[in-house]
Amino acid sequence: MTPLPRPRLLAAALALAVGSACAGDADATRDLDAELAALAAPPGLDDGGLTNVSADLDAVLERGAIFGACDRWDAGERDRETTLLCGKWMFFYGTFRGAGPPQVLLEMLGRELPASVGHGWSGVGQIPDPYHDGLPLGWAPSYDAARPGGEPAPIAAMTCAGCHFAQLPDGRYAVGAPNTRFDYGRQLLTLSLLPRLLTGEPASAHAPEAVAEVQPVLDELGDDTRQRLLAALVPILQAGVTPPGATDPDVERAQAGWRPGTLDTFMAPLQPDDGVDIPTRIMALWEIATDEELAAHGMPHAMLGWAGGSAGVAEFVDFFVTWFGDREAWPPERQAPLVAFVRSLRRPTPPAPADQAEVERGKALFVDSGCLGCHGGPRGGSTRAYGFDEIGTDDALARFMDPDGDGVPCCGLDAGGGGQLTRGVKSPRLVGLWAQPRLLHDGAVDGLDGLFCVTTARPTVTAAGYGDGGHLDLCERFSPGEKAALIAFLETL
């Protein structure tokens, strides 16, 4: 019989030891909320009164008050409100002079192809920008590339909101929510292949799976739109502004296989490219651990990213700007409003539970089954990275930024935001699970029902980097009633 990894062995032993408590009969004298105190929001979290969750999109954009806030901040207005408004503008519109496709390509496709691209790229899961027709929130003007004759060629680039702004299942918009509807692979292939195919490159030069992703766009292009798009693009392409994306069919094939809500940050066209296909799920940004919590839990740093190697928000933002933007123009002191804004984000209030008694049973079961052994840190995150033999999830992530496994980051990288290589995976924060239909680090499991194997057994996918195995104890240990109670509790976080 294969021995259980230590966390699973501990959980199994606890489950046997507590007996009736695992069936949901909580001891009335216990203070479960005290035992679960780390799941609560950090004390003193100050969102500055901004509207970061609302069914009113314009309210989330502060009815335009974010525009101009960074000019005021740069001029010396450093009060909390101005700082957070500036940080919020950076979140939605700050490209830090990052590279990207010709802006006209994004705009025209986002305006004129409602079936295949959707207005404002809603067809790939993004949210149209009410202040910029054709662009989604998460793409913004970045800089002007030079063209012969002195005419500028505006370039657009992604912002934080591209991945970390979403519409919740109840219709509200939430800053910091992982956009699990965002089909980044299809968007990237469209922006990369469409200009190439329209200007004469043969489809046979590209992965068939990638061409299939772009074919609906080609089919919807009418002659008029095609000619106007070419008229706008050809001078830009002739000036040396190349479309984003790789021309390696293997890379294209990988991108065509990414599920919505997942992406590999270190794969072409982004540089550096660590040479490993490891798509990971977009994470929530709510309620990142404070310095006081890190000290109280004995954590080395905030353990951001799925490998838990990034030290903190400031370090991660600076890493992003260094590699994907212009750090000379945006040094750490100018990044400070974005850091403050991200640290101010609060989880959205979940819907009221249908059965509070079932929630209480799930709460007791969560504690008594040993779940805090791995989820005992701030907001239910872990306090260390775990080996893949402990958790059982897809182990391709062990090669993240370290493809040859020698323990040294490749490609001139450090470990990502002032942290370290862990060759492991962390337990994520559990807040907002009710609104997250993709789970596990690679996004291979569909929601809590999928995680607990309520209707379908796992694993069903074993391809390296895409597997849905791991945490199988959740499928095997609990009765249907216990699973329902645990899910009811987790959906209240």
Tab-separated table of N, CA and C in Angstrom, residues 345-432:
chain	number	residue	atom	x	y	z
A	345	LEU	N	-7.170	45.813	-1.453
A	345	LEU	CA	-8.312	45.102	-2.026
A	345	LEU	C	-8.930	44.129	-1.032
A	346	ARG	N	-10.244	44.170	-0.967
A	346	ARG	CA	-11.014	43.340	-0.049
A	346	ARG	C	-11.865	42.357	-0.849
A	347	ARG	N	-12.016	41.150	-0.334
A	347	ARG	CA	-12.833	40.140	-1.020
A	347	ARG	C	-14.279	40.619	-1.176
A	348	PRO	N	-14.968	40.212	-2.232
A	348	PRO	CA	-16.389	40.553	-2.362
A	348	PRO	C	-17.233	39.740	-1.389
A	349	THR	N	-18.297	40.333	-0.906
A	349	THR	CA	-19.208	39.629	-0.005
A	349	THR	C	-19.873	38.483	-0.756
A	350	PRO	N	-19.834	37.266	-0.220
A	350	PRO	CA	-20.466	36.138	-0.917
A	350	PRO	C	-21.977	36.174	-0.762
A	351	PRO	N	-22.693	35.452	-1.612
A	351	PRO	CA	-24.148	35.355	-1.437
A	351	PRO	C	-24.483	34.702	-0.099
A	352	ALA	N	-25.636	35.029	0.439
A	352	ALA	CA	-26.070	34.420	1.696
A	352	ALA	C	-26.262	32.922	1.499
A	353	PRO	N	-25.778	32.094	2.430
A	353	PRO	CA	-25.933	30.642	2.280
A	353	PRO	C	-27.386	30.220	2.403
A	354	ALA	N	-27.732	29.157	1.681
A	354	ALA	CA	-29.104	28.652	1.722
A	354	ALA	C	-29.396	27.935	3.030
A	355	ASP	N	-28.373	27.332	3.639
A	355	ASP	CA	-28.569	26.521	4.842
A	355	ASP	C	-27.422	26.811	5.809
A	356	GLN	N	-27.653	27.693	6.773
A	356	GLN	CA	-26.599	28.079	7.702
A	356	GLN	C	-26.156	26.908	8.567
A	357	ALA	N	-27.073	26.003	8.890
A	357	ALA	CA	-26.699	24.835	9.694
A	357	ALA	C	-25.693	23.972	8.939
A	358	GLU	N	-25.880	23.836	7.637
A	358	GLU	CA	-24.929	23.059	6.844
A	358	GLU	C	-23.569	23.753	6.798
A	359	VAL	N	-23.578	25.076	6.734
A	359	VAL	CA	-22.326	25.823	6.780
A	359	VAL	C	-21.582	25.529	8.079
A	360	GLU	N	-22.293	25.517	9.202
A	360	GLU	CA	-21.652	25.250	10.491
A	360	GLU	C	-21.092	23.838	10.542
A	361	ARG	N	-21.806	22.877	9.955
A	361	ARG	CA	-21.271	21.507	9.899
A	361	ARG	C	-19.989	21.479	9.075
A	362	GLY	N	-20.000	22.186	7.958
A	362	GLY	CA	-18.807	22.226	7.123
A	362	GLY	C	-17.640	22.909	7.802
A	363	LYS	N	-17.935	23.940	8.576
A	363	LYS	CA	-16.888	24.654	9.310
A	363	LYS	C	-16.202	23.712	10.300
A	364	ALA	N	-17.000	22.970	11.054
A	364	ALA	CA	-16.428	22.024	12.014
A	364	ALA	C	-15.646	20.932	11.303
A	365	LEU	N	-16.179	20.463	10.214
A	365	LEU	CA	-15.514	19.403	9.463
A	365	LEU	C	-14.182	19.894	8.893
A	366	PHE	N	-14.153	21.125	8.431
A	366	PHE	CA	-12.922	21.708	7.899
A	366	PHE	C	-11.825	21.706	8.964
A	367	VAL	N	-12.177	22.112	10.182
A	367	VAL	CA	-11.196	22.149	11.264
A	367	VAL	C	-10.818	20.742	11.703
A	368	ASP	N	-11.812	19.901	11.927
A	368	ASP	CA	-11.556	18.590	12.515
A	368	ASP	C	-10.883	17.625	11.547
A	369	SER	N	-10.966	17.891	10.269
A	369	SER	CA	-10.325	17.017	9.285
A	369	SER	C	-8.882	17.409	9.007
A	370	GLY	N	-8.380	18.406	9.702
A	370	GLY	CA	-6.976	18.769	9.552
A	370	GLY	C	-6.674	19.702	8.405
A	371	CYS	N	-7.696	20.349	7.830
A	371	CYS	CA	-7.458	21.219	6.677
A	371	CYS	C	-6.543	22.391	7.012
A	372	LEU	N	-6.566	22.818	8.287
A	372	LEU	CA	-5.703	23.930	8.678
A	372	LEU	C	-4.223	23.546	8.653
A	373	GLY	N	-3.937	22.251	8.556
A	373	GLY	CA	-2.545	21.841	8.444
A	373	GLY	C	-1.871	22.412	7.212
A	374	CYS	N	-2.623	22.553	6.134
A	374	CYS	CA	-2.092	23.155	4.907
A	374	CYS	C	-2.664	24.539	4.644
A	375	HIS	N	-3.829	24.834	5.226
A	375	HIS	CA	-4.523	26.094	4.951
A	375	HIS	C	-4.660	26.935	6.220
A	376	GLY	N	-3.605	26.955	7.042
A	376	GLY	CA	-3.674	27.671	8.306
A	376	GLY	C	-3.062	29.048	8.292
A	377	GLY	N	-2.546	29.479	7.143
A	377	GLY	CA	-1.951	30.800	7.061
A	377	GLY	C	-2.991	31.875	6.790
A	378	PRO	N	-2.545	33.112	6.583
A	378	PRO	CA	-3.486	34.204	6.318
A	378	PRO	C	-4.429	33.889	5.163
A	379	ARG	N	-5.736	34.029	5.428
A	379	ARG	CA	-6.814	33.749	4.469
A	379	ARG	C	-6.816	32.303	3.983
A	380	GLY	N	-6.221	31.416	4.755
A	380	GLY	CA	-6.233	30.007	4.387
A	380	GLY	C	-5.118	29.596	3.460
A	381	GLY	N	-4.181	30.493	3.204
A	381	GLY	CA	-3.023	30.115	2.408
A	381	GLY	C	-2.031	29.322	3.236
A	382	SER	N	-1.021	28.795	2.564
A	382	SER	CA	-0.024	28.013	3.292
A	382	SER	C	1.096	28.909	3.794
A	383	THR	N	1.864	28.377	4.714
A	383	THR	CA	3.003	29.112	5.255
A	383	THR	C	4.322	28.596	4.689
A	384	ARG	N	4.237	27.631	3.795
A	384	ARG	CA	5.419	27.127	3.099
A	384	ARG	C	4.970	26.526	1.772
A	385	ALA	N	5.920	26.266	0.893
A	385	ALA	CA	5.625	25.564	-0.350
A	385	ALA	C	5.684	24.061	-0.094
A	386	TYR	N	4.824	23.323	-0.785
A	386	TYR	CA	4.749	21.873	-0.623
A	386	TYR	C	5.343	21.168	-1.835
A	387	GLY	N	5.944	20.011	-1.588
A	387	GLY	CA	6.399	19.179	-2.684
A	387	GLY	C	5.212	18.554	-3.401
A	388	PHE	N	5.371	18.275	-4.667
A	388	PHE	CA	4.261	17.707	-5.433
A	388	PHE	C	3.936	16.287	-4.991
A	389	ASP	N	4.903	15.621	-4.352
A	389	ASP	CA	4.601	14.300	-3.807
A	389	ASP	C	3.697	14.406	-2.585
A	390	GLU	N	3.668	15.561	-1.936
A	390	GLU	CA	2.797	15.760	-0.779
A	390	GLU	C	1.357	16.039	-1.190
A	391	ILE	N	1.169	16.810	-2.249
A	391	ILE	CA	-0.164	17.247	-2.651
A	391	ILE	C	-0.714	16.391	-3.778
A	392	GLY	N	0.169	15.896	-4.635
A	392	GLY	CA	-0.268	15.029	-5.726
A	392	GLY	C	-0.688	15.757	-6.981
A	393	THR	N	-0.561	17.090	-7.012
A	393	THR	CA	-0.957	17.839	-8.201
A	393	THR	C	0.131	17.752	-9.273
A	394	ASP	N	-0.226	18.173	-10.482
A	394	ASP	CA	0.673	18.106	-11.631
A	394	ASP	C	2.017	18.753	-11.286
A	395	ASP	N	3.112	18.013	-11.515
A	395	ASP	CA	4.416	18.474	-11.034
A	395	ASP	C	5.231	19.245	-12.066
A	396	ALA	N	4.640	19.575	-13.221
A	396	ALA	CA	5.396	20.347	-14.212
A	396	ALA	C	5.808	21.704	-13.664
A	397	LEU	N	5.043	22.230	-12.705
A	397	LEU	CA	5.354	23.537	-12.126
A	397	LEU	C	6.719	23.541	-11.439
A	398	ALA	N	7.244	22.382	-11.083
A	398	ALA	CA	8.565	22.326	-10.452
A	398	ALA	C	9.647	22.902	-11.363
A	399	ARG	N	9.388	22.942	-12.668
A	399	ARG	CA	10.381	23.448	-13.623
A	399	ARG	C	10.165	24.923	-13.952
A	400	PHE	N	9.246	25.575	-13.269
A	400	PHE	CA	8.976	26.991	-13.497
A	400	PHE	C	10.242	27.818	-13.296
A	401	MET	N	10.669	28.526	-14.348
A	401	MET	CA	11.872	29.363	-14.330
A	401	MET	C	13.148	28.558	-14.089
A	402	ASP	N	13.052	27.243	-14.107
A	402	ASP	CA	14.203	26.379	-13.837
A	402	ASP	C	14.055	25.110	-14.674
A	403	PRO	N	14.085	25.225	-16.013
A	403	PRO	CA	13.763	24.075	-16.861
A	403	PRO	C	14.710	22.898	-16.721
A	404	ASP	N	15.976	23.158	-16.360
A	404	ASP	CA	16.911	22.045	-16.229
A	404	ASP	C	17.013	21.520	-14.802
A	405	GLY	N	16.261	22.129	-13.875
A	405	GLY	CA	16.186	21.602	-12.520
A	405	GLY	C	17.452	21.728	-11.710
A	406	ASP	N	18.308	22.703	-12.045
A	406	ASP	CA	19.560	22.825	-11.301
A	406	ASP	C	19.462	23.773	-10.115
A	407	GLY	N	18.248	24.312	-9.867
A	407	GLY	CA	18.055	25.204	-8.739
A	407	GLY	C	18.468	26.635	-8.982
A	408	VAL	N	18.849	26.948	-10.222
A	408	VAL	CA	19.259	28.310	-10.581
A	408	VAL	C	18.272	28.850	-11.606
A	409	PRO	N	17.673	30.023	-11.372
A	409	PRO	CA	16.727	30.569	-12.350
A	409	PRO	C	17.371	30.748	-13.715
A	410	CYS	N	16.626	30.401	-14.743
A	410	CYS	CA	17.137	30.508	-16.101
A	410	CYS	C	16.998	31.926	-16.639
A	411	CYS	N	17.504	32.129	-17.809
A	411	CYS	CA	17.161	33.240	-18.703
A	411	CYS	C	17.472	34.604	-18.104
A	412	GLY	N	18.408	34.681	-17.168
A	412	GLY	CA	18.726	35.956	-16.557
A	412	GLY	C	17.732	36.410	-15.518
A	413	LEU	N	16.836	35.521	-15.116
A	413	LEU	CA	15.801	35.863	-14.142
A	413	LEU	C	16.324	35.749	-12.718
A	414	ASP	N	15.711	36.498	-11.807
A	414	ASP	CA	15.805	36.109	-10.410
A	414	ASP	C	14.577	35.240	-10.149
A	415	ALA	N	14.256	34.954	-8.925
A	415	ALA	CA	13.194	33.991	-8.653
A	415	ALA	C	11.799	34.595	-8.740
A	416	GLY	N	11.685	35.825	-9.163
A	416	GLY	CA	10.351	36.381	-9.371
A	416	GLY	C	9.914	37.258	-8.225
A	417	GLY	N	10.282	38.512	-8.267
A	417	GLY	CA	9.809	39.425	-7.238
A	417	GLY	C	10.579	39.330	-5.944
A	418	GLY	N	11.900	39.150	-6.034
A	418	GLY	CA	12.711	39.169	-4.830
A	418	GLY	C	12.546	37.955	-3.949
A	419	GLY	N	12.039	36.864	-4.504
A	419	GLY	CA	11.819	35.665	-3.714
A	419	GLY	C	12.846	34.591	-4.008
A	420	GLN	N	12.362	33.372	-4.180
A	420	GLN	CA	13.265	32.251	-4.372
A	420	GLN	C	12.569	31.168	-5.175
A	421	LEU	N	13.359	30.313	-5.810
A	421	LEU	CA	12.802	29.118	-6.429
A	421	LEU	C	12.389	28.151	-5.330
A	422	THR	N	11.206	27.584	-5.450
A	422	THR	CA	10.765	26.619	-4.447
A	422	THR	C	10.653	25.211	-5.010
A	423	ARG	N	10.489	25.087	-6.322
A	423	ARG	CA	10.241	23.799	-6.980
A	423	ARG	C	9.047	23.084	-6.365
A	424	GLY	N	8.139	23.864	-5.789
A	424	GLY	CA	6.943	23.312	-5.168
A	424	GLY	C	5.725	24.123	-5.524
A	425	VAL	N	4.675	23.959	-4.739
A	425	VAL	CA	3.415	24.664	-4.955
A	425	VAL	C	2.865	25.062	-3.595
A	426	LYS	N	2.284	26.238	-3.538
A	426	LYS	CA	1.715	26.681	-2.272
A	426	LYS	C	0.232	26.343	-2.216
A	427	SER	N	-0.325	26.364	-1.017
A	427	SER	CA	-1.777	26.315	-0.853
A	427	SER	C	-2.293	27.734	-1.030
A	428	PRO	N	-3.233	27.960	-1.938
A	428	PRO	CA	-3.683	29.331	-2.194
A	428	PRO	C	-4.589	29.846	-1.089
A	429	ARG	N	-4.744	31.167	-1.034
A	429	ARG	CA	-5.748	31.747	-0.150
A	429	ARG	C	-7.126	31.257	-0.594
A	430	LEU	N	-8.010	31.057	0.362
A	430	LEU	CA	-9.309	30.440	0.086
A	430	LEU	C	-10.434	31.447	-0.088
A	431	VAL	N	-10.148	32.731	0.036
A	431	VAL	CA	-11.222	33.723	-0.044
A	431	VAL	C	-11.768	33.805	-1.466
A	432	GLY	N	-13.089	33.964	-1.552
A	432	GLY	CA	-13.732	34.136	-2.852
A	432	GLY	C	-13.875	32.876	-3.664
